[in-house]
GROMACS .gro file of C-alpha atoms in nm:
model
  256
    1UNK     CA    1  -0.480  -1.837  -0.883
    2UNK     CA    2  -0.540  -1.634  -0.568
    3UNK     CA    3  -0.292  -1.634  -0.283
    4UNK     CA    4  -0.436  -1.596   0.065
    5UNK     CA    5  -0.294  -1.356   0.319
    6UNK     CA    6  -0.078  -1.500   0.595
    7UNK     CA    7  -0.206  -1.499   0.953
    8UNK     CA    8  -0.001  -1.484   1.269
    9UNK     CA    9  -0.122  -1.634   1.601
   10UNK     CA   10   0.060  -1.378   1.814
   11UNK     CA   11  -0.078  -1.037   1.917
   12UNK     CA   12   0.018  -0.744   1.697
   13UNK     CA   13   0.308  -0.557   1.857
   14UNK     CA   14   0.537  -0.474   1.565
   15UNK     CA   15   0.390  -0.294   1.263
   16UNK     CA   16   0.547  -0.181   0.937
   17UNK     CA   17   0.374   0.096   0.740
   18UNK     CA   18   0.486   0.114   0.376
   19UNK     CA   19   0.416   0.449   0.207
   20UNK     CA   20   0.549   0.537  -0.138
   21UNK     CA   21   0.559   0.917  -0.137
   22UNK     CA   22   0.712   1.158   0.113
   23UNK     CA   23   0.406   1.388   0.100
   24UNK     CA   24   0.186   1.094   0.196
   25UNK     CA   25   0.412   0.977   0.479
   26UNK     CA   26   0.538   1.284   0.663
   27UNK     CA   27   0.214   1.403   0.827
   28UNK     CA   28   0.177   1.058   0.987
   29UNK     CA   29   0.546   1.039   1.083
   30UNK     CA   30   0.527   1.381   1.248
   31UNK     CA   31   0.197   1.303   1.421
   32UNK     CA   32   0.347   0.997   1.592
   33UNK     CA   33   0.681   1.166   1.658
   34UNK     CA   34   0.875   0.895   1.476
   35UNK     CA   35   1.248   0.947   1.423
   36UNK     CA   36   1.448   0.872   1.111
   37UNK     CA   37   1.668   0.561   1.139
   38UNK     CA   38   1.948   0.605   0.886
   39UNK     CA   39   2.094   0.265   0.973
   40UNK     CA   40   1.780   0.072   0.880
   41UNK     CA   41   1.859   0.047   0.507
   42UNK     CA   42   2.195   0.012   0.336
   43UNK     CA   43   2.332   0.353   0.237
   44UNK     CA   44   2.330   0.265  -0.134
   45UNK     CA   45   1.950   0.236  -0.135
   46UNK     CA   46   1.726   0.544  -0.162
   47UNK     CA   47   1.475   0.415   0.094
   48UNK     CA   48   1.399   0.585   0.426
   49UNK     CA   49   1.277   0.450   0.759
   50UNK     CA   50   1.118   0.629   1.056
   51UNK     CA   51   1.076   0.440   1.382
   52UNK     CA   52   0.925   0.471   1.727
   53UNK     CA   53   0.650   0.339   1.953
   54UNK     CA   54   0.281   0.420   1.978
   55UNK     CA   55   0.012   0.264   2.193
   56UNK     CA   56   0.240  -0.022   2.296
   57UNK     CA   57   0.341  -0.105   1.939
   58UNK     CA   58   0.673  -0.071   1.763
   59UNK     CA   59   0.607   0.128   1.445
   60UNK     CA   60   0.836   0.142   1.140
   61UNK     CA   61   0.730   0.367   0.853
   62UNK     CA   62   0.923   0.304   0.531
   63UNK     CA   63   0.916   0.518   0.219
   64UNK     CA   64   1.061   0.467  -0.127
   65UNK     CA   65   1.277   0.779  -0.105
   66UNK     CA   66   1.380   0.999  -0.398
   67UNK     CA   67   1.512   0.902  -0.741
   68UNK     CA   68   1.886   0.931  -0.795
   69UNK     CA   69   1.922   0.671  -1.072
   70UNK     CA   70   1.759   0.889  -1.339
   71UNK     CA   71   1.859   1.221  -1.181
   72UNK     CA   72   1.504   1.352  -1.137
   73UNK     CA   73   1.483   1.377  -0.758
   74UNK     CA   74   1.115   1.279  -0.765
   75UNK     CA   75   0.955   1.017  -0.539
   76UNK     CA   76   1.038   0.657  -0.632
   77UNK     CA   77   0.685   0.546  -0.719
   78UNK     CA   78   0.589   0.218  -0.881
   79UNK     CA   79   0.628  -0.153  -0.823
   80UNK     CA   80   1.007  -0.197  -0.837
   81UNK     CA   81   1.102   0.036  -0.548
   82UNK     CA   82   0.791  -0.065  -0.351
   83UNK     CA   83   0.869  -0.436  -0.369
   84UNK     CA   84   1.235  -0.388  -0.282
   85UNK     CA   85   1.178  -0.140   0.004
   86UNK     CA   86   0.918  -0.373   0.156
   87UNK     CA   87   1.127  -0.688   0.114
   88UNK     CA   88   1.436  -0.530   0.270
   89UNK     CA   89   1.236  -0.385   0.559
   90UNK     CA   90   1.084  -0.721   0.647
   91UNK     CA   91   1.423  -0.890   0.606
   92UNK     CA   92   1.579  -0.634   0.843
   93UNK     CA   93   1.312  -0.706   1.103
   94UNK     CA   94   1.397  -1.078   1.071
   95UNK     CA   95   1.057  -1.230   1.146
   96UNK     CA   96   0.951  -0.982   1.414
   97UNK     CA   97   0.699  -0.790   1.201
   98UNK     CA   98   0.343  -0.891   1.292
   99UNK     CA   99   0.164  -0.686   1.027
  100UNK     CA  100   0.235  -0.460   0.732
  101UNK     CA  101   0.005  -0.176   0.632
  102UNK     CA  102   0.037  -0.031   0.283
  103UNK     CA  103  -0.083   0.327   0.322
  104UNK     CA  104  -0.121   0.592   0.056
  105UNK     CA  105  -0.338   0.747  -0.209
  106UNK     CA  106  -0.522   0.584  -0.496
  107UNK     CA  107  -0.758   0.632  -0.783
  108UNK     CA  108  -1.115   0.520  -0.725
  109UNK     CA  109  -1.388   0.385  -0.949
  110UNK     CA  110  -1.718   0.571  -0.936
  111UNK     CA  111  -1.883   0.253  -1.065
  112UNK     CA  112  -1.781   0.096  -0.731
  113UNK     CA  113  -1.906   0.390  -0.527
  114UNK     CA  114  -1.571   0.566  -0.481
  115UNK     CA  115  -1.561   0.942  -0.424
  116UNK     CA  116  -1.275   1.186  -0.372
  117UNK     CA  117  -1.151   1.164  -0.012
  118UNK     CA  118  -1.296   0.818   0.059
  119UNK     CA  119  -1.087   0.585   0.276
  120UNK     CA  120  -1.064   0.230   0.141
  121UNK     CA  121  -0.929  -0.081   0.311
  122UNK     CA  122  -0.809  -0.345   0.067
  123UNK     CA  123  -0.963  -0.691   0.043
  124UNK     CA  124  -0.699  -0.803  -0.209
  125UNK     CA  125  -0.454  -0.671  -0.466
  126UNK     CA  126  -0.378  -0.767  -0.826
  127UNK     CA  127  -0.195  -0.640  -1.134
  128UNK     CA  128  -0.363  -0.512  -1.448
  129UNK     CA  129  -0.055  -0.439  -1.661
  130UNK     CA  130   0.126  -0.776  -1.643
  131UNK     CA  131  -0.037  -0.921  -1.951
  132UNK     CA  132   0.134  -1.252  -2.034
  133UNK     CA  133  -0.092  -1.439  -2.275
  134UNK     CA  134   0.061  -1.783  -2.222
  135UNK     CA  135  -0.185  -1.997  -2.021
  136UNK     CA  136   0.039  -2.101  -1.728
  137UNK     CA  137   0.159  -1.740  -1.688
  138UNK     CA  138  -0.181  -1.569  -1.692
  139UNK     CA  139  -0.258  -1.611  -1.317
  140UNK     CA  140   0.104  -1.526  -1.236
  141UNK     CA  141   0.071  -1.202  -1.431
  142UNK     CA  142  -0.247  -1.108  -1.248
  143UNK     CA  143  -0.081  -1.197  -0.919
  144UNK     CA  144  -0.387  -1.168  -0.698
  145UNK     CA  145  -0.310  -1.176  -0.325
  146UNK     CA  146  -0.578  -1.158  -0.056
  147UNK     CA  147  -0.544  -0.899   0.222
  148UNK     CA  148  -0.584  -0.996   0.586
  149UNK     CA  149  -0.952  -0.943   0.683
  150UNK     CA  150  -1.023  -0.613   0.863
  151UNK     CA  151  -1.405  -0.595   0.878
  152UNK     CA  152  -1.416  -0.450   1.231
  153UNK     CA  153  -1.164  -0.182   1.139
  154UNK     CA  154  -1.368  -0.088   0.832
  155UNK     CA  155  -1.674  -0.043   1.052
  156UNK     CA  156  -1.477   0.165   1.302
  157UNK     CA  157  -1.343   0.399   1.033
  158UNK     CA  158  -1.656   0.403   0.822
  159UNK     CA  159  -1.425   0.293   0.540
  160UNK     CA  160  -1.515   0.130   0.214
  161UNK     CA  161  -1.351  -0.194   0.106
  162UNK     CA  162  -1.243  -0.349  -0.222
  163UNK     CA  163  -0.966  -0.486  -0.438
  164UNK     CA  164  -0.676  -0.258  -0.531
  165UNK     CA  165  -0.544  -0.305  -0.883
  166UNK     CA  166  -0.183  -0.204  -0.955
  167UNK     CA  167   0.019  -0.088  -1.256
  168UNK     CA  168   0.324   0.125  -1.326
  169UNK     CA  169   0.137   0.401  -1.510
  170UNK     CA  170  -0.069   0.682  -1.362
  171UNK     CA  171  -0.307   0.687  -1.658
  172UNK     CA  172  -0.504   0.395  -1.797
  173UNK     CA  173  -0.575   0.295  -2.155
  174UNK     CA  174  -0.852   0.079  -2.297
  175UNK     CA  175  -0.669  -0.249  -2.238
  176UNK     CA  176  -0.595  -0.143  -1.880
  177UNK     CA  177  -0.959  -0.061  -1.823
  178UNK     CA  178  -1.058  -0.405  -1.947
  179UNK     CA  179  -0.820  -0.581  -1.707
  180UNK     CA  180  -0.909  -0.356  -1.414
  181UNK     CA  181  -1.273  -0.449  -1.467
  182UNK     CA  182  -1.180  -0.819  -1.486
  183UNK     CA  183  -0.997  -0.774  -1.155
  184UNK     CA  184  -1.321  -0.634  -1.008
  185UNK     CA  185  -1.121  -0.338  -0.880
  186UNK     CA  186  -1.261  -0.067  -0.655
  187UNK     CA  187  -0.937   0.133  -0.641
  188UNK     CA  188  -0.615   0.165  -0.843
  189UNK     CA  189  -0.257   0.242  -0.741
  190UNK     CA  190   0.107   0.187  -0.842
  191UNK     CA  191   0.243  -0.024  -0.552
  192UNK     CA  192  -0.008  -0.247  -0.367
  193UNK     CA  193   0.038  -0.571  -0.563
  194UNK     CA  194   0.417  -0.542  -0.539
  195UNK     CA  195   0.406  -0.484  -0.164
  196UNK     CA  196   0.171  -0.781  -0.122
  197UNK     CA  197   0.417  -1.000  -0.316
  198UNK     CA  198   0.703  -0.909  -0.081
  199UNK     CA  199   0.480  -0.971   0.221
  200UNK     CA  200   0.398  -1.318   0.090
  201UNK     CA  201   0.767  -1.401   0.055
  202UNK     CA  202   0.809  -1.317   0.425
  203UNK     CA  203   0.473  -1.467   0.529
  204UNK     CA  204   0.365  -1.137   0.688
  205UNK     CA  205  -0.007  -1.046   0.702
  206UNK     CA  206  -0.090  -0.719   0.529
  207UNK     CA  207  -0.364  -0.487   0.410
  208UNK     CA  208  -0.391  -0.144   0.251
  209UNK     CA  209  -0.531   0.187   0.375
  210UNK     CA  210  -0.591   0.409   0.073
  211UNK     CA  211  -0.742   0.755   0.026
  212UNK     CA  212  -0.898   0.841  -0.311
  213UNK     CA  213  -0.738   1.135  -0.495
  214UNK     CA  214  -0.888   1.087  -0.840
  215UNK     CA  215  -1.171   0.907  -1.016
  216UNK     CA  216  -1.039   0.657  -1.268
  217UNK     CA  217  -1.365   0.634  -1.462
  218UNK     CA  218  -1.435   1.007  -1.435
  219UNK     CA  219  -1.397   1.288  -1.688
  220UNK     CA  220  -1.103   1.481  -1.538
  221UNK     CA  221  -0.741   1.415  -1.643
  222UNK     CA  222  -0.589   1.185  -1.381
  223UNK     CA  223  -0.268   1.384  -1.336
  224UNK     CA  224  -0.456   1.710  -1.274
  225UNK     CA  225  -0.706   1.558  -1.033
  226UNK     CA  226  -0.433   1.371  -0.844
  227UNK     CA  227  -0.221   1.682  -0.785
  228UNK     CA  228  -0.529   1.885  -0.695
  229UNK     CA  229  -0.626   1.643  -0.417
  230UNK     CA  230  -0.290   1.506  -0.296
  231UNK     CA  231  -0.250   1.745  -0.001
  232UNK     CA  232  -0.602   1.692   0.130
  233UNK     CA  233  -0.569   1.315   0.084
  234UNK     CA  234  -0.244   1.315   0.284
  235UNK     CA  235  -0.429   1.496   0.564
  236UNK     CA  236  -0.710   1.239   0.552
  237UNK     CA  237  -0.453   0.961   0.565
  238UNK     CA  238  -0.289   1.119   0.869
  239UNK     CA  239  -0.632   1.129   1.037
  240UNK     CA  240  -0.712   0.767   0.956
  241UNK     CA  241  -0.377   0.598   1.024
  242UNK     CA  242  -0.350   0.674   1.400
  243UNK     CA  243  -0.700   0.526   1.441
  244UNK     CA  244  -0.584   0.219   1.252
  245UNK     CA  245  -0.279   0.180   1.478
  246UNK     CA  246  -0.488   0.233   1.794
  247UNK     CA  247  -0.732  -0.036   1.679
  248UNK     CA  248  -0.482  -0.304   1.580
  249UNK     CA  249  -0.213  -0.283   1.846
  250UNK     CA  250  -0.226  -0.570   2.092
  251UNK     CA  251  -0.506  -0.748   1.908
  252UNK     CA  252  -0.496  -1.085   1.738
  253UNK     CA  253  -0.542  -1.098   1.362
  254UNK     CA  254  -0.885  -1.256   1.404
  255UNK     CA  255  -0.997  -0.944   1.596
  256UNK     CA  256  -0.930  -0.694   1.317
   0.00000   0.00000   0.00000
């Protein structure tokens, strides 16, 4: 079963940008001059919010913050913090969010034409590690959710488009590769499907802006290629995101 993205009739004036990692978020936050809002999330959560205005839009960037539960201090990556940070952000905004953008880095599939540094806009998201082989649960496990259409934005950015497949592991084994192929994935990450789920609960339209750091079906170890390209991908993201905001602000969802 595929769940379609919500659409809002009102012009886009209030945008949430969900970004998992600090290194991915801060260049964009600094570029727009957003200020940290320590009151946005409850103090017991690790999540962070940065807020301000740009081009007539209210912008809220939320990140997953750093791990304190396991004592590592690393970024809270993966589906659990992403889903919760997104859900709480949209709940805090209490129906005023017009659009959510999931921005960050991703792995890309060379078989789908992905190259290091490419910008992708998502057409949908799905899971490839929720394997529940009981017939009624199979589509639930996949959890495919359509993104709001952004064909004009893709043309403007010269971006590629495709489905983003999500799992909680950076690497991928044979069974993962099988399910990613069944999902018809162009890119792979660790948060998109979870963020889409939270957006559906709040009926908020959403799409992803992703920059490729590593080639999933390539011959380099994923962890090495990811770290090698993370800084340059964050720069590319910072270049692309202001153009995205400039394009969407004030428009209707059918104009994206």
